[in-house]
Coordinates of C-alpha atoms and ligand atoms in Angstrom, one line a residue:
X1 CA 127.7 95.5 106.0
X2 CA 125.9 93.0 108.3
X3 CA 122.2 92.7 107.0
X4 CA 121.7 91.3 110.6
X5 CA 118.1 91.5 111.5
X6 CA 116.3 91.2 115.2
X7 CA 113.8 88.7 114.6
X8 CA 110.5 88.0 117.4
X9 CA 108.7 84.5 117.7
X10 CA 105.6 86.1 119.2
X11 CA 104.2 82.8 121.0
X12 CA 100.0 82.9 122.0
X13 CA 98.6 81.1 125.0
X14 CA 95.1 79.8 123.7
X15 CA 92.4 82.0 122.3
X16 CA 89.3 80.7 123.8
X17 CA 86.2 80.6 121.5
X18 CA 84.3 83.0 124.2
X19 CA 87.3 85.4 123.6
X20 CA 86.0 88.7 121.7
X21 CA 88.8 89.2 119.0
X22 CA 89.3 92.5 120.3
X23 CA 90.9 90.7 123.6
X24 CA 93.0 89.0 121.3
X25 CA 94.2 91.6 119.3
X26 CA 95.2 93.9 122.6
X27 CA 97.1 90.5 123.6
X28 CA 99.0 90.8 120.3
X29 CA 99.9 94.7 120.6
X30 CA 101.0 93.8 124.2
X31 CA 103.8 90.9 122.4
X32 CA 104.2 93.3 119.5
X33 CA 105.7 96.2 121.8
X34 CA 107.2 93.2 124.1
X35 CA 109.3 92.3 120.9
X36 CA 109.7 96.2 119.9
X37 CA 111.0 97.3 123.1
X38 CA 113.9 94.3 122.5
X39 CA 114.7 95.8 119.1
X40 CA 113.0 93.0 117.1
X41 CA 112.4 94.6 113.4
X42 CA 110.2 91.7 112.2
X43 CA 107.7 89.7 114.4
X44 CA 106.3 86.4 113.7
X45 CA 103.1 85.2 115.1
X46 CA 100.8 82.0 114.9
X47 CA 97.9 80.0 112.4
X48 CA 94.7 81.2 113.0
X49 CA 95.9 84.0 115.7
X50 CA 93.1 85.8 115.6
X51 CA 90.7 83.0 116.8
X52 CA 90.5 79.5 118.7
X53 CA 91.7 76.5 116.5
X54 CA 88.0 76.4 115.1
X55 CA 88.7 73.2 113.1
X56 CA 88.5 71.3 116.0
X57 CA 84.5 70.8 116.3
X58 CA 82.2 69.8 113.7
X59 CA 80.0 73.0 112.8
X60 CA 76.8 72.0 109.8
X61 CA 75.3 75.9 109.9
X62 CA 77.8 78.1 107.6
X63 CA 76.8 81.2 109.3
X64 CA 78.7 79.5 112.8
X65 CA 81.6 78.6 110.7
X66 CA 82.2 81.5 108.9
X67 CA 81.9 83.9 112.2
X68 CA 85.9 82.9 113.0
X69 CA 86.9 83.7 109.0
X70 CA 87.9 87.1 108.1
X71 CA 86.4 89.1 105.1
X72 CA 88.8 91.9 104.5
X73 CA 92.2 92.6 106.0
X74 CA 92.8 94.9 107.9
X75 CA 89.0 94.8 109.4
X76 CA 88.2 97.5 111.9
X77 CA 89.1 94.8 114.7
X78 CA 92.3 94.3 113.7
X79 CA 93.4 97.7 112.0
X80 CA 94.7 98.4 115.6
X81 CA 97.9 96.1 115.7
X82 CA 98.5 96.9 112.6
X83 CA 98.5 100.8 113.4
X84 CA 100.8 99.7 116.2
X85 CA 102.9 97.9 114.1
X86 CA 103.2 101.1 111.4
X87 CA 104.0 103.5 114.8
X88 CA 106.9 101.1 116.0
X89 CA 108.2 100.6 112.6
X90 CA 108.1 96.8 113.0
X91 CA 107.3 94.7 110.1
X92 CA 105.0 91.7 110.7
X93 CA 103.2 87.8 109.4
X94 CA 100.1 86.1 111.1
X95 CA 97.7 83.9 110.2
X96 CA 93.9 84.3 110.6
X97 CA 90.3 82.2 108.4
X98 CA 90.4 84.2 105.2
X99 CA 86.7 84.1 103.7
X100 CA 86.9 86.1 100.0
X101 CA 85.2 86.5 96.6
X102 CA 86.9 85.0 93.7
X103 CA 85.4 84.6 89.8
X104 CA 81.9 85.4 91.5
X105 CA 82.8 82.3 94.4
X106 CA 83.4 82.4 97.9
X107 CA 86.5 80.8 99.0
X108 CA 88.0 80.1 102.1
X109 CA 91.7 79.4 103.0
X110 CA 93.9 78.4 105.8
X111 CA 96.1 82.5 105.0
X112 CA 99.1 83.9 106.5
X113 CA 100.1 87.7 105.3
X114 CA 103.0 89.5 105.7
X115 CA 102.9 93.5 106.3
X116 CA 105.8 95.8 106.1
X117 CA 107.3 98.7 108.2
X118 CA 104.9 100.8 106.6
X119 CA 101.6 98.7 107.5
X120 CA 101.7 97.6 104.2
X121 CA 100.5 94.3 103.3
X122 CA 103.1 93.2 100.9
X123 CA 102.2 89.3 100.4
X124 CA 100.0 86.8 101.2
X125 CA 100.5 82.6 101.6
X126 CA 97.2 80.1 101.4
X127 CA 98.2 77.1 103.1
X128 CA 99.1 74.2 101.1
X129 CA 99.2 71.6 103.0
X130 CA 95.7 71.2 104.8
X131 CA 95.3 68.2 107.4
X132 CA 92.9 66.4 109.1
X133 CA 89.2 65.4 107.4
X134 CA 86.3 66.3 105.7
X135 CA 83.5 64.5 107.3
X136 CA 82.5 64.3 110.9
X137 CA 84.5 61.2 112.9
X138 CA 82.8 61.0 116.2
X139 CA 85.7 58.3 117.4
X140 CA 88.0 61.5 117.7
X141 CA 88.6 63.0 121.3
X142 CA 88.5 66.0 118.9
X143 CA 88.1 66.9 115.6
X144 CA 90.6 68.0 112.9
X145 CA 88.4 69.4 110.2
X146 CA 90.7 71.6 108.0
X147 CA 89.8 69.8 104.8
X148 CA 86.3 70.9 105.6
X149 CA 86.4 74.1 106.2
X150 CA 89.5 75.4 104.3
X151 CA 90.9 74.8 100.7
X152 CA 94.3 73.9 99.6
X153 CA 96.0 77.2 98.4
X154 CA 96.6 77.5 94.8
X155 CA 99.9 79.5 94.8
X156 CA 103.4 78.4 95.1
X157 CA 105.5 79.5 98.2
X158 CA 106.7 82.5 97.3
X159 CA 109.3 85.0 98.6
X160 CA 109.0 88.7 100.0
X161 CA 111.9 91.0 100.1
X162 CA 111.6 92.9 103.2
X163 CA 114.6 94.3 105.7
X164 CA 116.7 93.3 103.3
X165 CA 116.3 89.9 103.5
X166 CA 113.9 87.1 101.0
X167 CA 111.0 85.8 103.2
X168 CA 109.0 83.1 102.9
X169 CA 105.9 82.2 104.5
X170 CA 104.7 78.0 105.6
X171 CA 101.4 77.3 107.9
X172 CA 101.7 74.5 110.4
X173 CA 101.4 71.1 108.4
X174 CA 103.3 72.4 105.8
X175 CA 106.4 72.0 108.6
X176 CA 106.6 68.3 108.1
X177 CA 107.2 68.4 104.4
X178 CA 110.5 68.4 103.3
X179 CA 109.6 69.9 99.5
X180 CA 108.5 72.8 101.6
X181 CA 112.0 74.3 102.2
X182 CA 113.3 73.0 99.5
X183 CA 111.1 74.9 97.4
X184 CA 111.5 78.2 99.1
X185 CA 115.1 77.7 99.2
X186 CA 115.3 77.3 95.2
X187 CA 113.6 80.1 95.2
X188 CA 116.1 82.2 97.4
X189 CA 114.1 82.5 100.4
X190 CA 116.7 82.9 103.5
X191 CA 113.9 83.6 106.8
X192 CA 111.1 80.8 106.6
X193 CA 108.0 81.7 109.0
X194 CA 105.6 79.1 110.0
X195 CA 102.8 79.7 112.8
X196 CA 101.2 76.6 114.1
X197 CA 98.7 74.9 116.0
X198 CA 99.3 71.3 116.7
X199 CA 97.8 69.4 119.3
X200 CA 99.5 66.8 121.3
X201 CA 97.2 64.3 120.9
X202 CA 97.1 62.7 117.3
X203 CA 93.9 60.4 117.1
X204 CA 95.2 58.4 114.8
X205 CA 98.5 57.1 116.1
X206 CA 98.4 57.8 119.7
X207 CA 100.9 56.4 120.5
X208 CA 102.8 59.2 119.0
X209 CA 101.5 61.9 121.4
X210 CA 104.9 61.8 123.4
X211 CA 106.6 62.5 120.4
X212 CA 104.6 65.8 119.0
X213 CA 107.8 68.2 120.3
X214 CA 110.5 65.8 118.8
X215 CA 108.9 65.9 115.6
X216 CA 107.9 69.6 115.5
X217 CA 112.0 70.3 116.0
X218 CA 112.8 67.8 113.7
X219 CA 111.3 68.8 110.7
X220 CA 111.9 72.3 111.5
X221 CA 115.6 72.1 112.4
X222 CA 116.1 69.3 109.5
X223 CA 114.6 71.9 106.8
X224 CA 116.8 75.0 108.5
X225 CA 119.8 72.6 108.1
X226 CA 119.1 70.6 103.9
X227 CA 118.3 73.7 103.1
X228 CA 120.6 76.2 105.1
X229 CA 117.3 78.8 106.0
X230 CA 116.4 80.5 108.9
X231 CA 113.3 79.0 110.2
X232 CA 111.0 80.9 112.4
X233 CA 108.7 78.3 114.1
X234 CA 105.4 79.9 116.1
X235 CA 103.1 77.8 118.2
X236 CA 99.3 78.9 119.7
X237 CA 100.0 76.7 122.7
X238 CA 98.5 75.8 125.8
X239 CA 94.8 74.4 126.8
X240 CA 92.4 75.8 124.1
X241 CA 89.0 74.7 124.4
X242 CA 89.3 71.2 125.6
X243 CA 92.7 70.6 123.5
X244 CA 96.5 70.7 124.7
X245 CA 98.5 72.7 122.1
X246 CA 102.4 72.3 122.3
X247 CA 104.4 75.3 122.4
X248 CA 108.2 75.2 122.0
X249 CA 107.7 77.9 119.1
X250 CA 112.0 78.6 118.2
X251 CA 114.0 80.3 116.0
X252 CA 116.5 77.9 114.6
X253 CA 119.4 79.4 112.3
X254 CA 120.4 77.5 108.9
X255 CA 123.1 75.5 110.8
X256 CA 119.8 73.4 112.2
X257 CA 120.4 74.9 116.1
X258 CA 117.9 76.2 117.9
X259 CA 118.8 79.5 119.0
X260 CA 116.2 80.2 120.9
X261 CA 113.0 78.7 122.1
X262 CA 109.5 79.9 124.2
X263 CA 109.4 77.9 127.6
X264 CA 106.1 78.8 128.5
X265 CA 102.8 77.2 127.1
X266 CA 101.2 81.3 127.5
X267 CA 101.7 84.6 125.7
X268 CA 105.9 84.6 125.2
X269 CA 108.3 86.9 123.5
X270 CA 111.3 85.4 122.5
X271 CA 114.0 87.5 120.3
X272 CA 117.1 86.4 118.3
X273 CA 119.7 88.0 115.9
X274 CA 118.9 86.1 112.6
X275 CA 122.1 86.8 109.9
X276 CA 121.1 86.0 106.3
X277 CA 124.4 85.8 105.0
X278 CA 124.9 82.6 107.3
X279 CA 122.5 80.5 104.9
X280 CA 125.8 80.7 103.0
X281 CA 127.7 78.4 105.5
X282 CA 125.4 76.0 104.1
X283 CA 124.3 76.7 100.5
X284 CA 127.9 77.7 99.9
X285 CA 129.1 74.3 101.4
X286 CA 127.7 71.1 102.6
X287 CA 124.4 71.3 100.6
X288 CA 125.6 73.7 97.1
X289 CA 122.5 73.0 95.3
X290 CA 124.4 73.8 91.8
X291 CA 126.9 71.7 92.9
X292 CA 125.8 68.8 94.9
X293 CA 122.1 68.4 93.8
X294 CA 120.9 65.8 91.1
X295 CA 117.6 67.2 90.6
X296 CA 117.5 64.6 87.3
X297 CA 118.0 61.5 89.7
X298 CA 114.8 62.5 91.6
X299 CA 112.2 61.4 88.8
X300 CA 109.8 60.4 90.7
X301 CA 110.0 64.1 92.9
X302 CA 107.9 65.7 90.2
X303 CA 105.3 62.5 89.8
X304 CA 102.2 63.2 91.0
X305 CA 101.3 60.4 94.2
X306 CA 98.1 58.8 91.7
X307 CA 101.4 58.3 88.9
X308 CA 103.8 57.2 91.3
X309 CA 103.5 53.4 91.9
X310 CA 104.4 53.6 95.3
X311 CA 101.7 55.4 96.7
X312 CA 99.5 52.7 97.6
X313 CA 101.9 51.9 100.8
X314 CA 100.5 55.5 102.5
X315 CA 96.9 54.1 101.5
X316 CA 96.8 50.7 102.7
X317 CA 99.5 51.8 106.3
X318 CA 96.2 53.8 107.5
X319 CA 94.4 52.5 109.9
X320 CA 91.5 54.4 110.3
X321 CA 89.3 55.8 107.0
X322 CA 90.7 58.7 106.3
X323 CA 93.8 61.4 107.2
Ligands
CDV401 N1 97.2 73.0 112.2 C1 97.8 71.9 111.7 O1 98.2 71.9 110.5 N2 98.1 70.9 112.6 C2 98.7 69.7 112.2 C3 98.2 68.6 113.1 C4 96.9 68.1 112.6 C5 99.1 67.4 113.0 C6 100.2 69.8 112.3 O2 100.9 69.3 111.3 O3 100.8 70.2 113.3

């Protein structure tokens, strides 16, 4: 029996920081029953939906930061879509500022989530890999203050068995890593979802702002293929507050082809039939972990980068102060 499963990249146009979150949510509903009405089962939207890509300005009062983070899940403003989501029967991930109490401290993470059929929220994923700076660098066009704001999750990738498939849920930066999918995919994930928000002006290398869709694809399609995955890849895109995002969000199957890919920088549906049983084709073949793989001539995988005595080439390559 086929455990086929109709999967949506539900692409955002830019969520502009005068945009009450209520607009934003009724803009989601609208993609959500765009992606329903195509038979999507599963529907995959962006970092930081809910809000503008906040990390981008320098805030100092806490009470203006923390106004884009989130303090429970569902809150009132967003119980909505996932009401709609419970009435349609589709399951869904998005990421949104998630501001919470732990041992007595408040914490604040970069969080995707990932709610069943039933409205269920049945796991959660801090992001990882957090870019950018911690301290304000007036020589950017922009800031990228993710370091500041946010904390590194704590917890592994993980996987989520849902539809019949394993999930596994990545944020933006995370993307570029290779030990990303490899990770989920020791772990058994077969359906990788990753909303992002990437600008396409890097202030550090500029000279690399023609090639922010080549290396979104790349990574994306290089970790569908190593790891033979089903990567979902979902952009906020578009002119957001004084900032180009890039769009091209795509669902690329474990072969590394794109199957299919937004071609709008605005609100965009797009819908593929994502098999799981095709990561086979690769994990059964060309990259058979069990195998092929010689996890014991990788020593220095496991090093940590203050250990490994190559580190200092990332250090001195940088050309401005800090990442
Ligand atoms: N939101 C992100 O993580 N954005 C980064 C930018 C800073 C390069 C990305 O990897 O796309």
């Amino acid at each position: 029996m086929s455990r086929e499963i109709i999967i949506a990249a539900a692409q955002m146009g830019p969520n502009l920081r005068e945009a009450p979150r209520e607009a934003t949510v009724v803009r989601m509903i609208a993609l959500l029953n765009k992606a329903a009405a195509r038979g999507a089962q599963f529907v995959v939207f962006p970092e930081l939906a809910l809000t503008t890509f906040f990390p981008r300005w320098f805030m100092e009062k806490q009470s203006e930061i923390d106004a884009f983070f989130e303090t429970e899940m569902p809150s009132p403003l967003v119980e909505p879509l996932f009401r709609r989501a419970k009435e349609l029967g589709v399951a869904f991930t998005f990421g949104y500022a998630e501001k919470t109490l732990i041992n007595g401290r408040i914490r604040r993470f970069n969080t995707s989530l990932m709610v069943g059929v039933a409205g269920d929220i049945l796991s959660r994923y801090r992001k990882i890999h957090l870019p950018g700076h911690t301290e304000h660098e007036p020589w950017r066009a922009f800031q990228h203050l993710e370091k500041r704001y946010f904390e590194p999750g704590e917890e592994c990738y993980s996987t989520t068995t849902l539809l019949g498939s394993k999930f596994s849920m990545a944020i933006c930066n995370d993307r570029r890593w290779p030990e990303t999918y490899r990770e989920m995919a020791l772990r058994g994930a077969e359906i990788a979802t990753i909303g992002y928000n990437t600008p396409l002006h890097y202030a550090q290398t500029p000279e690399h702002d023609h090639l922010q869709s080549f290396h979104n694809h790349l990574c994306m399609q290089a970790g569908a293929y190593q790891n033979g995955l089903w990567v979902i890849g979902v952009g906020k895109a578009g002119y957001e507050d004084g900032s180009w995002l890039l769009g091209q969000s795509c669902i690329i199957a474990p072969t590394g082809e794109i199957v299919a890919m937004t071609s709008t920088v605005g609100d965009e549906v797009i819908t593929a039939a994502c098999d799981p049983d095709r990561c086979a084709e690769i994990r059964d073949n060309i990259f058979n972990f069990s195998r092929h793989r010689r996890p014991e001539m990788y020593p220095f995988l496991s090093m940590k980068n203050e250990t490994n005595p190559t580190h200092s080439y990332t250090v001195s390559y940088s050309k401005e102060p800090s990442g």
